[in-house]
Short mmCIF file of C-alpha atoms in Angstrom, two decimals:
data_model
loop_
_atom_site.label_atom_id
_atom_site.label_comp_id
_atom_site.label_asym_id
_atom_site.label_seq_id
_atom_site.Cartn_x
_atom_site.Cartn_y
_atom_site.Cartn_z
CA ASP A 1220 0.00 0.00 0.00
CA GLN A 1221 2.92 2.36 0.73
CA PHE A 1222 6.68 2.04 0.70
CA GLY A 1223 8.80 4.44 2.70
CA VAL A 1224 7.70 7.74 4.21
CA GLY A 1225 7.18 10.50 1.69
CA SER A 1226 8.05 7.86 -0.94
CA TYR A 1227 11.68 7.80 0.24
CA ALA A 1228 13.80 5.15 1.93
CA ARG A 1229 17.51 5.14 2.69
CA GLY A 1230 19.93 2.24 2.45
CA GLY A 1231 21.52 1.29 5.76
CA ASP A 1232 18.56 2.67 7.72
CA ILE A 1233 15.18 1.39 8.88
CA ALA A 1234 12.52 1.48 6.17
CA ALA A 1235 8.77 1.48 6.70
CA VAL A 1236 6.25 -0.34 4.54
CA ARG A 1237 2.46 -0.29 4.92
CA LEU A 1238 0.73 -3.45 3.77
CA LYS A 1239 -2.94 -4.00 3.05
CA LEU A 1240 -4.24 -7.46 3.91
CA THR A 1241 -7.58 -8.90 2.77
CA SER A 1242 -8.83 -12.24 4.11
CA ARG A 1243 -10.89 -14.63 2.01
CA LEU A 1244 -11.10 -17.27 4.74
CA THR A 1245 -14.59 -18.74 5.08
CA ASP A 1246 -14.16 -21.00 8.10
CA SER A 1247 -13.26 -18.19 10.51
CA PRO A 1248 -14.55 -14.60 10.18
CA VAL A 1249 -11.76 -13.18 12.40
CA VAL A 1250 -8.27 -14.64 12.63
CA GLN A 1251 -5.07 -13.62 14.40
CA VAL A 1252 -2.14 -13.64 12.02
CA TRP A 1253 1.58 -12.99 12.06
CA VAL A 1254 2.80 -11.03 9.04
CA HIS A 1255 6.48 -10.48 8.39
CA TRP A 1256 8.79 -8.87 5.86
CA GLU A 1257 11.88 -10.86 4.88
CA VAL A 1258 15.04 -8.77 4.39
CA PRO A 1259 18.60 -10.17 4.10
CA ASN A 1260 21.03 -8.91 6.75
CA ALA A 1261 24.78 -8.27 6.60
CA ASP A 1262 25.55 -11.93 7.36
CA GLY A 1263 23.50 -13.13 4.40
CA ASP A 1264 20.77 -14.51 6.66
CA ILE A 1265 17.12 -13.64 6.11
CA GLY A 1266 15.70 -11.47 8.86
CA GLN A 1267 11.97 -11.67 9.56
CA TYR A 1268 10.50 -8.37 10.73
CA GLY A 1269 6.83 -8.54 11.59
CA ARG A 1270 3.95 -8.11 13.99
CA THR A 1271 0.60 -9.59 14.96
CA ILE A 1272 -2.70 -8.31 13.58
CA ALA A 1273 -6.32 -9.45 13.58
CA ILE A 1274 -8.00 -9.59 10.18
CA THR A 1275 -11.70 -9.95 9.36
CA THR A 1276 -12.91 -11.77 6.27
CA GLY A 1277 -13.73 -9.33 3.48
CA GLN A 1278 -12.50 -6.26 5.36
CA PRO A 1279 -9.09 -4.91 4.30
CA ALA A 1280 -6.68 -4.27 7.18
CA THR A 1281 -3.47 -2.23 7.05
CA VAL A 1282 -0.30 -2.82 9.03
CA TRP A 1283 3.08 -1.07 9.20
CA LEU A 1284 6.25 -3.16 9.13
CA TYR A 1285 9.79 -1.93 9.71
CA ALA A 1286 13.10 -3.45 8.68
CA PRO A 1287 16.74 -2.34 8.40
CA LEU A 1288 17.85 -2.16 4.79
CA PRO A 1289 21.35 -3.14 3.73
CA PRO A 1290 23.58 -0.15 2.82
CA ASP A 1291 24.04 -1.42 -0.73
CA VAL A 1292 20.36 -1.92 -1.47
CA GLY A 1293 19.63 -1.33 -5.16
CA PRO A 1294 16.91 0.83 -6.72
CA THR A 1295 14.57 -2.10 -7.47
CA PRO A 1296 15.01 -4.83 -4.83
CA VAL A 1297 12.46 -7.61 -4.39
CA TRP A 1298 11.43 -8.89 -0.96
CA ALA A 1299 9.02 -11.53 0.31
CA VAL A 1300 6.11 -10.92 2.70
CA ARG A 1301 4.45 -13.89 4.42
CA VAL A 1302 1.33 -14.29 6.55
CA TYR A 1303 0.79 -17.11 9.07
CA GLU A 1304 -2.18 -18.01 11.23
CA LEU A 1305 -1.47 -17.86 14.96
CA GLN A 1306 -2.55 -20.40 17.54
CA GLN A 1307 -3.90 -19.29 20.92
CA ASP A 1308 -0.47 -19.83 22.45
CA GLY A 1309 1.07 -17.48 19.89
CA GLN A 1310 2.75 -20.22 17.84
CA ARG A 1311 2.62 -19.98 14.06
CA ARG A 1312 0.51 -22.44 12.11
CA ALA A 1313 0.20 -22.85 8.35
CA GLU A 1314 1.16 -20.10 5.94
CA LEU A 1315 -1.98 -18.32 4.75
CA GLY A 1316 -0.48 -16.17 2.03
CA ALA A 1317 2.64 -14.66 0.57
CA ALA A 1318 3.61 -11.96 -1.89
CA ARG A 1319 6.66 -10.27 -3.34
CA ILE A 1320 7.00 -6.52 -2.96
CA THR A 1321 9.24 -3.89 -4.53
CA PRO A 1322 9.61 -0.17 -3.73
CA LEU A 1323 7.80 0.88 -6.89
CA GLY A 1324 7.04 4.60 -6.83
CA ALA A 1325 9.56 5.17 -4.04
CA THR A 1326 13.07 6.60 -4.27
CA MET A 1327 15.96 4.69 -2.70
CA VAL A 1328 18.76 7.01 -1.57
CA ASP A 1329 22.35 6.28 -0.58
CA PRO A 1330 23.37 6.06 3.09
CA GLY A 1331 25.37 9.30 2.81
CA VAL A 1332 22.38 11.39 1.72
CA SER A 1333 20.38 13.41 4.26
CA LEU A 1334 16.59 13.36 4.14
CA PHE A 1335 14.32 16.27 5.08
CA GLY A 1336 10.61 15.51 5.42
CA VAL A 1337 7.87 18.14 4.98
CA ILE A 1338 4.42 17.31 6.32
CA GLY A 1339 2.10 19.52 4.29
CA ASP A 1340 1.86 21.18 0.90
CA ARG A 1341 4.63 23.79 1.22
CA ARG A 1342 8.27 23.58 0.13
CA LEU A 1343 9.68 26.13 2.63
CA GLU A 1344 12.56 26.78 0.19
CA LEU A 1345 14.25 23.64 1.53
CA ASP A 1346 15.08 22.70 -2.05
CA ARG A 1347 17.97 25.17 -1.80
CA TYR A 1348 19.76 22.58 0.30
CA SER A 1349 19.65 20.12 -2.59
CA VAL A 1350 20.53 22.52 -5.43
CA GLN A 1351 23.58 21.31 -7.31
CA PRO A 1352 26.13 23.97 -8.35
CA ALA A 1353 26.55 24.52 -12.07
CA GLY A 1354 29.93 24.02 -13.70
CA PRO A 1355 32.17 21.55 -15.49
CA ILE A 1356 33.15 19.74 -12.27
CA LEU A 1357 30.62 17.24 -10.96
CA ILE A 1358 29.80 18.01 -7.32
CA THR A 1359 27.27 15.79 -5.56
CA ARG A 1360 26.25 18.28 -2.86
CA PRO A 1361 25.65 22.04 -2.53
CA TYR A 1362 28.58 24.33 -1.77
CA GLY A 1363 29.37 24.37 1.94
CA ALA A 1364 27.37 21.23 2.67
CA HIS A 1365 28.84 18.11 4.23
CA GLU A 1366 26.48 15.79 2.38
CA GLY A 1367 23.80 15.69 -0.26
CA VAL A 1368 20.20 16.42 0.71
CA ARG A 1369 16.87 15.16 -0.60
CA VAL A 1370 13.55 16.74 0.37
CA ALA A 1371 10.44 14.57 0.75
CA SER A 1372 7.58 17.07 0.61
CA GLY A 1373 3.81 16.73 0.46
CA ILE A 1374 3.65 14.12 3.22
CA ARG A 1375 0.11 13.77 4.58
CA PRO A 1376 -0.46 13.11 8.30
CA SER A 1377 -2.48 10.00 7.42
CA THR A 1378 0.56 8.47 5.67
CA LEU A 1379 2.92 8.79 8.64
CA PRO A 1380 4.14 5.55 10.27
CA ASP A 1381 2.89 4.39 13.67
CA ARG A 1382 6.35 3.88 15.23
CA TRP A 1383 9.14 6.40 15.79
CA TYR A 1384 11.79 4.35 14.02
CA GLY A 1385 9.81 4.72 10.81
CA LEU A 1386 10.80 8.41 11.01
CA ARG A 1387 14.43 7.79 11.92
CA GLN A 1388 15.56 8.21 8.33
CA PHE A 1389 14.79 11.94 8.51
CA GLU A 1390 17.36 14.37 9.87
CA MET A 1391 14.53 16.90 10.12
CA LEU A 1392 10.73 16.97 9.90
CA ALA A 1393 8.87 20.19 9.11
CA TRP A 1394 5.14 20.64 9.70
CA ALA A 1395 3.76 23.32 7.37
CA GLY A 1396 0.86 24.16 5.09
CA SER A 1397 -2.90 24.28 5.35
CA ALA A 1398 -3.19 20.66 4.22
CA SER A 1399 -1.59 19.47 7.46
CA ARG A 1400 -4.02 19.29 10.36
CA PRO A 1401 -2.95 17.88 13.73
CA GLN A 1402 -6.39 16.31 14.14
CA ASP A 1403 -5.59 14.07 11.15
CA LEU A 1404 -2.92 12.33 13.23
CA GLY A 1405 -3.76 9.02 14.81
CA VAL A 1406 -2.78 8.35 18.41
CA ASP A 1407 0.07 6.03 17.41
CA GLN A 1408 1.34 8.47 14.79
CA ALA A 1409 1.37 11.36 17.27
CA GLU A 1410 3.26 9.22 19.76
CA ALA A 1411 5.72 8.25 17.02
CA ILE A 1412 6.54 11.91 16.35
CA ARG A 1413 6.88 12.60 20.06
CA GLU A 1414 9.27 9.67 20.51
CA TYR A 1415 11.22 10.72 17.41
CA VAL A 1416 11.85 14.12 18.98
CA LEU A 1417 12.70 12.65 22.39
CA ARG A 1418 15.33 10.49 20.72
CA GLY A 1419 17.04 13.43 19.03
CA GLY A 1420 14.96 14.05 15.91
CA HIS A 1421 14.39 17.64 14.80
CA LEU A 1422 10.81 18.89 14.39
CA VAL A 1423 10.14 22.33 12.86
CA ILE A 1424 6.59 23.67 13.18
CA VAL A 1425 5.61 26.62 10.97
CA LEU A 1426 2.97 28.57 12.86
CA THR A 1427 1.79 30.87 10.05
CA ASP A 1428 0.79 30.07 6.49
CA GLY A 1429 2.41 33.13 4.88
CA ASN A 1430 2.92 33.55 1.17
CA ASN A 1431 6.50 32.31 0.88
CA GLU A 1432 6.58 28.86 -0.67
#
């Protein structure tokens, strides 16, 4: 349903993916399942990063999963997602479904690139941080900058992850624009932003709309 936050993910960092599950089971209207995302780690082993969710037959359910990406992840990787039924004691039973996912529509950036996230419909002139100087010599970052910068703008509150580590890829989050309403935040999303700040993340809140874009 959604890969990354603001359609960006960074190699070597934790990436967020939102999955949409639909049950066609007829013998049980509600079932507890374990869904996980399989991502290779640095040792070549397959890590399984998942969580438990209850799904109801015929009613789509969404769930966020989070996994560390390898630093050398390519632009079009393919990963497996698997769903298992859970017993009452929490043990996995038979596999109910599986799919392969790719970050289609999302941009994969290198570990050395900084990410700024803008929640709302304004740009705040942050693109100046990512402007490349003109000239015959190829420079991969603006003059005076220590690293390249990408700006993920137009993020809607409803598309924010429900855990703080889904925001960890951002060096800074800015909240700006009339399209961003705090009341559109879910409880888990608001707590995720709070925890992100408590753990050292930078949150910039623009109090006035203004005319400067």
